[in-house]
Short mmCIF file of C-alpha atoms in Angstrom, two decimals:
data_model
loop_
_atom_site.label_atom_id
_atom_site.label_comp_id
_atom_site.label_asym_id
_atom_site.label_seq_id
_atom_site.Cartn_x
_atom_site.Cartn_y
_atom_site.Cartn_z
CA MET A 1 -27.91 23.49 -7.40
CA THR A 2 -27.41 23.19 -3.26
CA SER A 3 -28.01 27.38 -2.11
CA ARG A 4 -24.60 26.43 -0.39
CA PRO A 5 -21.81 25.20 -2.23
CA PRO A 6 -18.79 24.37 -0.32
CA LYS A 7 -16.35 26.50 0.63
CA ALA A 8 -13.79 27.22 -2.59
CA VAL A 9 -11.00 24.77 -1.74
CA HIS A 10 -11.54 21.14 -0.73
CA LEU A 11 -8.92 18.80 -0.23
CA LEU A 12 -9.57 14.64 -0.39
CA TYR A 13 -6.65 12.67 1.39
CA GLY A 14 -6.31 8.71 1.56
CA ASN A 15 -6.27 5.08 0.87
CA GLN A 16 -9.82 4.84 -0.72
CA PRO A 17 -9.46 5.69 -4.47
CA TYR A 18 -13.31 4.89 -4.57
CA LEU A 19 -14.65 7.24 -1.78
CA ILE A 20 -12.27 9.74 -2.54
CA GLU A 21 -13.91 9.87 -6.13
CA GLN A 22 -17.93 9.15 -5.33
CA ARG A 23 -17.35 12.66 -2.64
CA ALA A 24 -15.67 14.65 -6.22
CA ARG A 25 -18.08 14.41 -7.60
CA GLN A 26 -20.74 15.07 -5.35
CA LEU A 27 -18.41 18.53 -4.51
CA VAL A 28 -18.71 18.85 -8.45
CA ASP A 29 -22.52 18.65 -8.61
CA ALA A 30 -22.94 20.66 -5.43
CA VAL A 31 -20.50 24.03 -7.51
CA LEU A 32 -21.46 23.68 -10.71
CA GLY A 33 -25.07 21.03 -10.97
CA PRO A 34 -26.82 20.09 -13.50
CA GLY A 35 -25.63 21.23 -17.10
CA GLU A 36 -22.70 20.94 -20.18
CA ARG A 37 -19.18 21.42 -18.06
CA ASP A 38 -17.07 22.24 -20.38
CA PHE A 39 -16.12 25.51 -19.78
CA THR A 40 -16.74 25.56 -16.24
CA TYR A 41 -14.79 22.12 -15.15
CA HIS A 42 -10.71 21.78 -16.07
CA ARG A 43 -9.29 18.17 -14.10
CA PHE A 44 -5.18 18.21 -14.18
CA ASP A 45 -2.82 15.44 -12.39
CA ALA A 46 -0.17 16.28 -10.69
CA GLU A 47 2.08 13.34 -11.57
CA GLU A 48 2.04 13.27 -14.83
CA MET A 49 2.36 17.36 -15.22
CA LEU A 50 5.72 16.42 -13.01
CA ARG A 51 6.50 13.37 -15.19
CA GLN A 52 10.19 14.11 -16.00
CA ALA A 53 9.78 16.10 -19.58
CA PRO A 54 12.72 18.72 -20.83
CA ALA A 55 11.88 22.37 -19.37
CA ASP A 56 9.87 23.29 -22.01
CA VAL A 57 6.60 21.32 -21.26
CA LEU A 58 6.80 21.07 -17.75
CA ALA A 59 6.26 24.60 -17.44
CA ALA A 60 3.91 24.69 -20.29
CA ASN A 61 2.11 22.41 -18.04
CA ILE A 62 2.12 24.75 -15.05
CA ASP A 63 0.85 27.23 -17.25
CA ALA A 64 -2.07 25.09 -18.31
CA LEU A 65 -3.04 25.08 -14.64
CA GLN A 66 -2.52 28.50 -14.57
CA VAL A 67 -4.77 29.56 -16.56
CA ALA A 68 -7.50 27.50 -16.31
CA ILE A 69 -7.61 29.04 -12.21
CA GLN A 70 -6.93 31.75 -13.04
CA SER A 71 -9.46 32.29 -16.70
CA LEU A 72 -13.50 32.99 -15.33
CA PRO A 73 -15.60 30.84 -18.51
CA LEU A 74 -17.67 33.01 -20.61
CA LEU A 75 -20.35 31.28 -19.05
CA GLY A 76 -21.38 30.44 -15.72
CA ASP A 77 -20.48 32.59 -12.34
CA ARG A 78 -18.82 29.55 -10.79
CA TYR A 79 -16.21 27.35 -12.03
CA LEU A 80 -14.28 23.59 -11.05
CA VAL A 81 -10.38 23.21 -11.18
CA ARG A 82 -9.61 19.41 -9.75
CA LEU A 83 -5.36 18.34 -9.18
CA ASP A 84 -5.37 15.07 -8.47
CA HIS A 85 -2.10 13.15 -6.50
CA VAL A 86 -1.26 16.93 -4.44
CA GLU A 87 0.74 14.33 -2.92
CA ARG A 88 3.24 14.69 -5.47
CA VAL A 89 3.98 18.64 -4.95
CA ARG A 90 6.06 19.51 -2.26
CA PRO A 91 7.09 22.38 -1.46
CA PRO A 92 11.54 23.27 -2.15
CA SER A 93 13.80 21.62 -0.17
CA ARG A 94 15.90 23.20 2.52
CA ALA A 95 19.29 22.46 0.05
CA ALA A 96 17.65 24.50 -2.42
CA GLN A 97 15.66 27.41 0.26
CA ASN A 98 19.11 27.96 1.87
CA LEU A 99 21.03 28.39 -1.83
CA GLN A 100 18.94 30.74 -2.40
CA LYS A 101 18.70 32.59 0.82
CA ARG A 102 22.89 32.78 -0.40
CA LEU A 103 22.23 34.37 -3.80
CA ALA A 104 19.87 37.09 -1.67
CA GLU A 105 22.40 38.25 0.05
CA LEU A 106 25.31 38.22 -2.12
CA GLU A 107 25.84 41.61 -2.65
CA LEU A 108 27.66 42.63 -5.77
CA HIS A 109 29.72 45.82 -6.63
CA ALA A 110 29.81 47.40 -10.02
CA VAL A 111 33.44 48.74 -11.17
CA SER A 112 35.14 49.12 -14.63
CA TRP A 113 37.85 46.41 -16.59
CA GLU A 114 39.45 47.01 -19.21
CA GLY A 115 36.87 49.05 -20.82
CA VAL A 116 33.95 46.54 -19.71
CA GLN A 117 31.70 46.25 -16.61
CA ALA A 118 32.47 43.60 -14.66
CA TRP A 119 31.09 42.71 -10.21
CA ILE A 120 33.27 42.35 -7.40
CA LEU A 121 32.24 41.38 -3.75
CA PRO A 122 32.68 44.68 -1.62
CA GLU A 123 36.43 42.79 0.23
CA HIS A 124 37.36 42.57 -2.93
CA LEU A 125 37.92 46.20 -3.84
CA LEU A 126 40.86 47.75 -3.79
CA ALA A 127 42.00 50.13 -1.25
CA GLY A 128 40.62 53.28 -1.92
CA GLU A 129 38.11 52.13 -4.86
CA GLU A 130 34.54 53.00 -4.96
CA GLY A 131 32.16 50.66 -6.57
CA GLY A 132 29.10 52.30 -8.49
CA GLU A 133 26.17 50.60 -9.19
CA ARG A 134 25.35 47.58 -6.21
CA THR A 135 23.30 44.50 -7.27
CA HIS A 136 23.09 40.96 -5.97
CA ALA A 137 24.22 37.63 -7.74
CA GLN A 138 19.58 36.60 -7.90
CA ARG A 139 19.80 39.30 -10.20
CA TRP A 140 20.34 36.27 -13.02
CA ILE A 141 19.31 33.55 -11.51
CA ALA A 142 15.60 32.33 -12.82
CA GLU A 143 14.92 29.45 -10.28
CA VAL A 144 16.40 27.61 -8.03
CA SER A 145 15.08 24.10 -6.34
CA ALA A 146 15.83 20.56 -5.69
CA ARG A 147 17.49 17.88 -7.81
CA ALA A 148 16.07 14.26 -7.50
CA GLU A 149 19.71 13.11 -7.09
CA GLY A 150 21.13 14.98 -4.38
CA GLY A 151 21.83 18.73 -4.13
CA SER A 152 20.75 22.22 -6.13
CA ALA A 153 19.99 22.76 -9.91
CA ILE A 154 20.32 26.88 -10.66
CA ALA A 155 18.34 27.91 -13.64
CA LEU A 156 20.20 30.54 -15.01
CA ALA A 157 18.28 33.62 -16.04
CA ASP A 158 18.85 35.54 -19.88
CA GLY A 159 21.68 37.69 -20.53
CA TRP A 160 23.71 35.66 -17.68
CA GLU A 161 26.57 35.29 -20.70
CA ASP A 162 27.20 38.84 -20.35
CA ALA A 163 27.88 38.76 -17.10
CA ARG A 164 31.97 39.21 -15.62
CA PHE A 165 32.93 38.52 -12.03
CA LEU A 166 36.23 39.80 -10.95
CA MET A 167 37.36 37.36 -8.04
CA ALA A 168 40.48 38.88 -6.17
CA GLY A 169 43.82 36.51 -5.98
CA GLY A 170 46.30 38.21 -3.48
CA GLU A 171 47.32 41.38 -5.28
CA ALA A 172 46.38 40.61 -9.08
CA ARG A 173 42.31 39.78 -9.38
CA ARG A 174 40.90 37.97 -12.49
CA ALA A 175 37.72 37.73 -14.34
CA MET A 176 35.55 35.73 -14.84
CA GLY A 177 31.91 34.05 -16.16
CA ILE A 178 29.18 33.98 -13.65
CA LYS A 179 29.96 29.63 -13.59
CA PRO A 180 32.94 29.46 -12.36
CA PHE A 181 32.10 32.92 -10.13
CA LEU A 182 29.60 30.98 -8.14
CA ARG A 183 31.30 28.30 -7.61
CA ALA A 184 33.88 29.63 -6.04
CA VAL A 185 31.99 31.95 -3.60
CA LEU A 186 28.85 29.19 -2.81
CA LYS A 187 29.45 26.54 -0.09
CA GLY A 188 27.23 23.81 -1.11
CA SER A 189 26.25 20.61 -3.76
CA PHE A 190 24.46 22.53 -6.42
CA THR A 191 24.66 22.14 -10.21
CA PHE A 192 24.14 24.17 -12.97
CA ALA A 193 20.34 23.01 -14.68
CA ASP A 194 21.56 23.58 -18.65
CA GLU A 195 24.84 20.97 -18.36
CA GLU A 196 25.01 17.86 -19.94
CA GLY A 197 22.45 15.76 -18.77
CA GLU A 198 20.79 18.88 -16.98
CA GLY A 199 18.89 20.59 -19.19
CA ARG A 200 17.46 18.35 -21.56
CA SER A 201 15.42 16.66 -18.46
CA ALA A 202 14.21 19.45 -15.56
CA PRO A 203 14.81 17.64 -12.69
CA PRO A 204 11.28 17.33 -11.52
CA ALA A 205 11.70 19.22 -7.66
CA ALA A 206 11.44 21.97 -9.87
CA GLY A 207 8.02 22.08 -10.67
CA ALA A 208 7.24 20.31 -8.15
CA ALA A 209 8.12 23.68 -6.10
CA ARG A 210 6.89 26.00 -8.74
CA LEU A 211 3.30 23.97 -8.93
CA HIS A 212 3.34 24.44 -4.86
CA GLU A 213 3.54 28.00 -4.83
CA LEU A 214 1.05 28.11 -6.99
CA LEU A 215 -1.20 26.52 -5.16
CA ALA A 216 -0.10 27.96 -1.44
CA ARG A 217 -0.96 31.15 -3.69
CA THR A 218 -4.68 29.90 -5.02
CA VAL A 219 -5.96 28.21 -1.54
CA GLU A 220 -4.88 31.41 -0.15
CA ARG A 221 -6.50 34.04 -1.75
CA PRO A 222 -8.44 31.92 -4.92
CA PRO A 223 -10.36 34.21 -7.83
CA PRO A 224 -13.63 34.62 -8.00
CA GLY A 225 -15.73 32.29 -8.74
CA CYS A 226 -12.98 29.07 -8.71
CA HIS A 227 -13.74 26.46 -6.68
CA VAL A 228 -10.41 24.60 -6.18
CA LEU A 229 -10.47 20.57 -5.28
CA LEU A 230 -7.50 18.60 -4.39
CA THR A 231 -7.34 15.16 -4.11
CA ALA A 232 -3.69 12.78 -3.14
CA THR A 233 -3.47 9.21 -2.86
CA ALA A 234 -2.09 9.26 0.84
CA ALA A 235 -2.89 6.70 4.38
CA ARG A 236 -1.25 9.89 6.43
CA GLU A 237 -1.95 14.32 6.65
CA GLY A 238 1.64 13.87 6.64
CA ASP A 239 3.12 12.93 3.53
CA LEU A 240 1.24 15.80 1.90
CA SER A 241 2.74 18.78 2.11
CA ARG A 242 2.62 20.33 5.50
CA ALA A 243 2.49 23.93 4.31
CA LEU A 244 -0.03 22.87 2.02
CA VAL A 245 -2.25 21.33 3.98
CA ASN A 246 -1.78 24.06 6.91
CA GLU A 247 -3.44 26.81 3.98
CA VAL A 248 -6.34 24.44 3.05
CA LYS A 249 -7.37 23.91 6.53
CA ARG A 250 -7.06 27.71 7.39
CA TYR A 251 -8.91 28.89 3.89
CA GLY A 252 -11.15 25.69 3.25
CA ALA A 253 -12.04 22.22 4.02
CA ILE A 254 -10.77 18.08 4.50
CA GLU A 255 -11.96 15.05 4.51
CA LYS A 256 -10.24 12.38 4.88
CA PHE A 257 -11.04 8.52 3.19
CA VAL A 258 -8.33 5.62 5.38
CA THR A 259 -9.28 2.61 5.36
CA TYR A 260 -6.97 0.77 7.73
CA ASP A 261 -6.00 -3.61 7.92
CA ASP A 262 -8.27 -4.42 10.23
CA TYR A 263 -11.83 -2.24 8.96
CA VAL A 264 -14.24 -4.61 8.17
CA PRO A 265 -16.88 -2.27 5.48
CA LEU A 266 -19.95 -4.40 6.83
CA ASP A 267 -22.23 -1.56 6.33
CA TRP A 268 -20.90 0.27 3.43
CA VAL A 269 -20.85 -3.92 1.71
CA LEU A 270 -24.84 -4.23 2.45
CA GLN A 271 -25.36 -0.74 1.16
CA GLU A 272 -24.07 -1.13 -1.58
CA GLY A 273 -25.39 -4.04 -2.58
CA ARG A 274 -29.04 -2.76 -1.60
CA ALA A 275 -27.74 0.12 -4.51
CA ARG A 276 -28.10 -2.61 -7.13
CA GLY A 277 -30.15 -5.31 -6.21
CA LEU A 278 -28.37 -7.01 -3.77
CA ASN A 279 -30.23 -8.48 -0.47
CA LEU A 280 -27.40 -9.51 0.92
CA ALA A 281 -26.90 -11.42 4.57
CA PRO A 282 -24.69 -10.20 6.74
CA ASP A 283 -22.27 -13.14 6.18
CA ALA A 284 -22.54 -13.06 2.59
CA ALA A 285 -21.50 -9.68 2.89
CA GLU A 286 -18.61 -10.59 5.84
CA LEU A 287 -17.42 -13.41 3.22
CA LEU A 288 -16.68 -10.73 0.55
CA VAL A 289 -14.32 -8.98 2.32
CA ARG A 290 -12.70 -11.82 3.68
CA MET A 291 -12.60 -12.33 -0.05
CA LEU A 292 -11.63 -9.27 -1.69
CA GLY A 293 -10.12 -7.61 1.59
CA ASN A 294 -11.76 -3.76 2.25
CA ASP A 295 -10.46 -1.82 -0.25
CA HIS A 296 -14.29 -0.22 -1.20
CA GLY A 297 -13.28 0.01 -5.30
CA ARG A 298 -13.03 -3.59 -5.30
CA LEU A 299 -16.11 -4.66 -4.22
CA ALA A 300 -17.95 -2.82 -5.53
CA GLN A 301 -16.99 -4.01 -8.60
CA GLU A 302 -17.58 -7.28 -7.40
CA LEU A 303 -20.83 -6.09 -5.99
CA GLU A 304 -21.16 -4.85 -10.02
CA LYS A 305 -20.95 -8.49 -10.74
CA LEU A 306 -22.87 -10.34 -8.42
CA SER A 307 -25.66 -7.67 -9.63
CA LEU A 308 -25.49 -9.57 -13.16
CA LEU A 309 -25.42 -12.34 -11.54
CA PHE A 310 -28.76 -12.44 -9.25
CA PRO A 311 -32.37 -11.09 -10.04
CA SER A 312 -32.54 -8.00 -8.45
CA GLY A 313 -33.69 -8.33 -4.74
CA SER A 314 -32.39 -11.82 -4.80
CA ALA A 315 -31.24 -13.03 -1.76
CA VAL A 316 -27.43 -14.26 -1.22
CA GLY A 317 -26.67 -15.93 1.63
CA ALA A 318 -22.48 -16.71 1.67
CA GLU A 319 -22.97 -20.69 0.26
CA MET A 320 -24.60 -18.63 -3.02
CA LEU A 321 -22.11 -16.39 -2.55
CA MET A 322 -19.34 -18.59 -2.00
CA GLY A 323 -20.57 -20.11 -6.15
CA ALA A 324 -20.91 -17.13 -8.24
CA LEU A 325 -17.97 -15.29 -6.54
CA HIS A 326 -15.11 -14.40 -9.25
CA ALA A 327 -12.09 -12.33 -7.12
CA GLY A 328 -10.66 -11.97 -10.58
CA HIS A 329 -6.52 -10.70 -9.70
CA HIS A 330 -8.04 -8.28 -7.44
CA GLY A 331 -8.64 -11.23 -4.82
CA SER A 332 -5.35 -12.92 -5.12
CA LEU A 333 -3.84 -11.75 -2.10
CA PHE A 334 -7.10 -13.14 -0.20
CA LEU A 335 -7.46 -16.35 -2.15
CA ILE A 336 -3.90 -17.39 -1.19
CA ASN A 337 -5.48 -18.00 1.89
CA ASP A 338 -7.05 -21.04 1.10
CA LYS A 339 -4.94 -22.64 -0.74
CA LEU A 340 -2.11 -22.93 1.49
CA CYS A 341 -4.62 -23.63 4.01
CA ALA A 342 -5.71 -26.51 1.38
CA ARG A 343 -2.12 -27.86 1.08
CA ASP A 344 -2.76 -26.94 -2.28
CA LEU A 345 0.77 -26.22 -3.87
CA SER A 346 -0.34 -25.87 -7.91
CA GLY A 347 -3.18 -23.71 -6.92
CA ALA A 348 -0.27 -21.71 -4.28
CA LEU A 349 1.33 -20.80 -6.54
CA ASP A 350 -0.55 -19.54 -9.39
CA VAL A 351 -2.45 -16.78 -7.31
CA LEU A 352 1.24 -16.11 -6.03
CA GLU A 353 2.29 -15.87 -9.75
CA GLN A 354 -0.42 -14.15 -9.92
CA PHE A 355 0.16 -11.51 -7.45
CA LEU A 356 3.93 -10.57 -8.35
CA GLU A 357 3.55 -10.25 -11.57
CA GLN A 358 0.35 -7.62 -11.14
CA ARG A 359 1.56 -6.06 -8.03
CA PRO A 360 5.30 -6.68 -7.57
CA HIS A 361 5.90 -4.21 -4.83
CA GLU A 362 3.37 -4.77 -2.41
CA TYR A 363 5.23 -7.26 -0.46
CA PRO A 364 4.33 -6.29 3.18
CA ALA A 365 0.47 -6.38 2.34
CA LEU A 366 1.07 -9.86 1.18
CA ILE A 367 2.54 -10.66 4.45
CA GLY A 368 -0.22 -8.65 6.38
CA VAL A 369 -3.11 -10.81 5.01
CA LEU A 370 -0.80 -14.08 5.58
CA ALA A 371 -0.28 -13.56 8.94
CA ARG A 372 -2.91 -11.98 10.12
CA HIS A 373 -4.71 -15.82 8.91
CA PHE A 374 -2.52 -17.91 10.28
CA ARG A 375 -2.94 -15.95 14.20
CA GLN A 376 -6.22 -16.63 13.56
CA LEU A 377 -6.01 -20.27 12.89
CA CYS A 378 -3.71 -19.94 15.94
CA GLN A 379 -5.86 -18.57 18.17
CA VAL A 380 -8.51 -21.59 17.07
CA HIS A 381 -6.34 -23.40 18.30
CA ALA A 382 -6.18 -21.45 22.18
CA TYR A 383 -9.41 -21.19 22.55
CA SER A 384 -10.45 -25.08 21.87
CA ARG A 385 -7.72 -25.67 24.48
CA GLN A 386 -9.81 -23.39 26.60
CA GLY A 387 -13.07 -26.10 26.00
CA THR A 388 -14.58 -22.72 23.84
CA SER A 389 -18.20 -23.79 22.45
CA ASP A 390 -18.12 -23.69 18.38
CA ALA A 391 -20.78 -21.07 19.07
CA ASP A 392 -18.34 -18.37 21.26
CA LEU A 393 -16.17 -19.80 18.61
CA ALA A 394 -17.20 -16.80 16.49
CA THR A 395 -17.69 -13.96 18.89
CA ARG A 396 -14.30 -15.02 20.45
CA LEU A 397 -12.67 -14.05 16.87
CA LYS A 398 -14.74 -11.54 16.38
CA VAL A 399 -16.33 -13.02 12.68
CA HIS A 400 -18.93 -14.69 11.65
CA PRO A 401 -20.20 -17.42 12.50
CA PHE A 402 -20.12 -19.03 9.09
CA ILE A 403 -16.24 -17.56 8.35
CA ALA A 404 -15.76 -19.05 12.04
CA LYS A 405 -15.92 -22.41 11.21
CA ARG A 406 -14.01 -22.49 8.02
CA LEU A 407 -11.64 -21.05 10.02
CA ALA A 408 -11.58 -23.93 11.84
CA GLY A 409 -11.53 -26.64 9.46
CA GLN A 410 -8.64 -24.97 8.27
CA ALA A 411 -6.99 -24.80 11.35
CA SER A 412 -7.40 -28.71 11.77
CA ARG A 413 -5.16 -29.67 9.00
CA PHE A 414 -2.53 -27.21 10.78
CA SER A 415 -0.95 -28.13 14.79
CA PRO A 416 -0.07 -25.70 17.26
CA ARG A 417 3.70 -26.28 16.09
CA GLU A 418 3.28 -25.60 13.21
CA LEU A 419 1.45 -22.89 13.42
CA GLU A 420 2.96 -20.80 14.84
CA ARG A 421 6.43 -21.80 13.18
CA ILE A 422 4.78 -20.15 10.37
CA VAL A 423 3.56 -17.17 12.15
CA GLN A 424 7.12 -16.65 12.60
CA ALA A 425 8.38 -16.85 9.51
CA LEU A 426 5.75 -14.56 7.69
CA ALA A 427 8.05 -12.67 10.70
CA MET A 428 11.47 -12.55 9.41
CA LEU A 429 10.60 -12.62 5.79
CA ASP A 430 9.06 -9.50 6.21
CA ARG A 431 12.08 -8.87 7.81
CA THR A 432 13.85 -10.27 5.02
CA THR A 433 12.37 -8.90 2.10
CA ARG A 434 12.56 -4.97 3.67
CA LEU A 435 17.08 -5.45 3.63
CA HIS A 436 16.97 -7.86 -0.11
CA ALA A 437 14.03 -7.34 -1.53
CA HIS A 438 15.22 -8.11 -5.22
CA VAL A 439 15.01 -11.77 -4.01
CA ALA A 440 11.37 -11.44 -1.81
CA ALA A 441 10.36 -13.39 -5.16
CA VAL A 442 12.50 -16.28 -4.27
CA LEU A 443 11.98 -15.99 -0.56
CA PHE A 444 7.85 -16.25 -0.88
CA ARG A 445 7.94 -18.77 -3.72
CA ASP A 446 10.04 -20.75 -0.91
CA LEU A 447 7.20 -20.73 1.37
CA VAL A 448 4.52 -21.69 -0.18
CA VAL A 449 6.65 -24.81 -1.06
CA ALA A 450 7.50 -25.57 2.75
CA VAL A 451 3.84 -24.38 3.83
CA CYS A 452 2.06 -26.49 1.63
CA ARG A 453 4.64 -29.78 1.69
CA GLY A 454 4.24 -29.84 5.70
CA ASP A 455 8.47 -28.87 5.98
CA TYR A 456 6.95 -26.65 8.96
CA GLN A 457 5.34 -29.91 10.92
CA GLN A 458 9.78 -30.91 11.64
CA ARG A 459 11.13 -27.58 11.15
CA ALA A 460 12.43 -24.06 11.66
CA PRO A 461 11.46 -21.58 9.66
CA HIS A 462 15.21 -20.24 7.84
CA PHE A 463 15.99 -18.27 5.15
CA ALA A 464 19.59 -18.19 3.51
CA ILE A 465 19.94 -15.27 2.23
CA GLY A 466 24.08 -15.26 0.90
CA GLN A 467 22.80 -18.64 -1.09
CA LEU A 468 20.76 -16.62 -3.60
#
């Protein structure tokens, strides 16, 4: 165990789950040290906790987290509670906050009505009538939360069925229950959580707000011996609750694991390869990144496979890697470039269908990979017209010479005008799929067919959405 354990609260976020998990394990080891952790380590998932569920199940999930945070184990003076997918935890909506404020300001007076106690607004008291006990409408409210469909939901506290309220209409007053009373005096869109269709499945936002409040309190004052580890899948700090992030910055520590599209983790691949007994050459490492992308989890998975294929300490170059690389479905996003450049229609469609089946909503990622590749092919033609030598091409493209040689070979199969039209088609496809996502799969198939058949040699791209 380290002599100086991490801060009591730690937030790890980014778009690299593998790196987040690596760092999380380091923090857990630093806090708890070696040995059994049955009573000192608790792990929860906010996405699972807040999944649409009956109100009692949702409450029980959050109660379990609260108990884990507040319960010091019998053995040991340190314990750690981990909560994943914190990006799902959001503060109450502004509409819910405004409704809560209005309820807090809604003052009521007790009066006698036909022998029973009733409650009335001060402005509805009769001339000379003095109200008795004073209270606020919050007395009958258990929770105010945002609804997923919009507006707010009011959950009533126990005893609301017996409460009576008076409303004045001209010189007459009439009694009513709390629901018609609140509908009459409150402004804004809201519903009641126990009504038809609301009580059976609590709005996720209600639980998220309660969970947010619990985390904010814990971050500010964690119980003695308690360490809180929060993880989130988010590419930007702005994707997380600003209030929660500010609290962690004030009392704990934040680490970011974000990889951008143009990042090439060559040093990391070489280091991870050595850790697995692989002596990768730089061109092999760059080829691996090009085939799989820069997702560290996918790269680690492929390095693990390669370590089983090659004897420990083997020198692995790009040519050896090409014959052994098994990208699987993770690599299909990058393998489609090779299929398209070979004008292999059957192979390109196979890769596309596999991608659409396994990652059906990641159209921007696919467009990004294709656009970057075909822009590089355009650059190859441009540098060739400038008289750039093969040796300088790799420097101009900022890639390894092995990769530059492959790009030059692929570019030779297309004319500059055809490549420009393909890049233009990808830009149009990006815009069109954002507006008409339901036809994205059809448009991608049409693009693959057009590239492989050489249609863009003769015509400019065109997407007739109205005919689909």
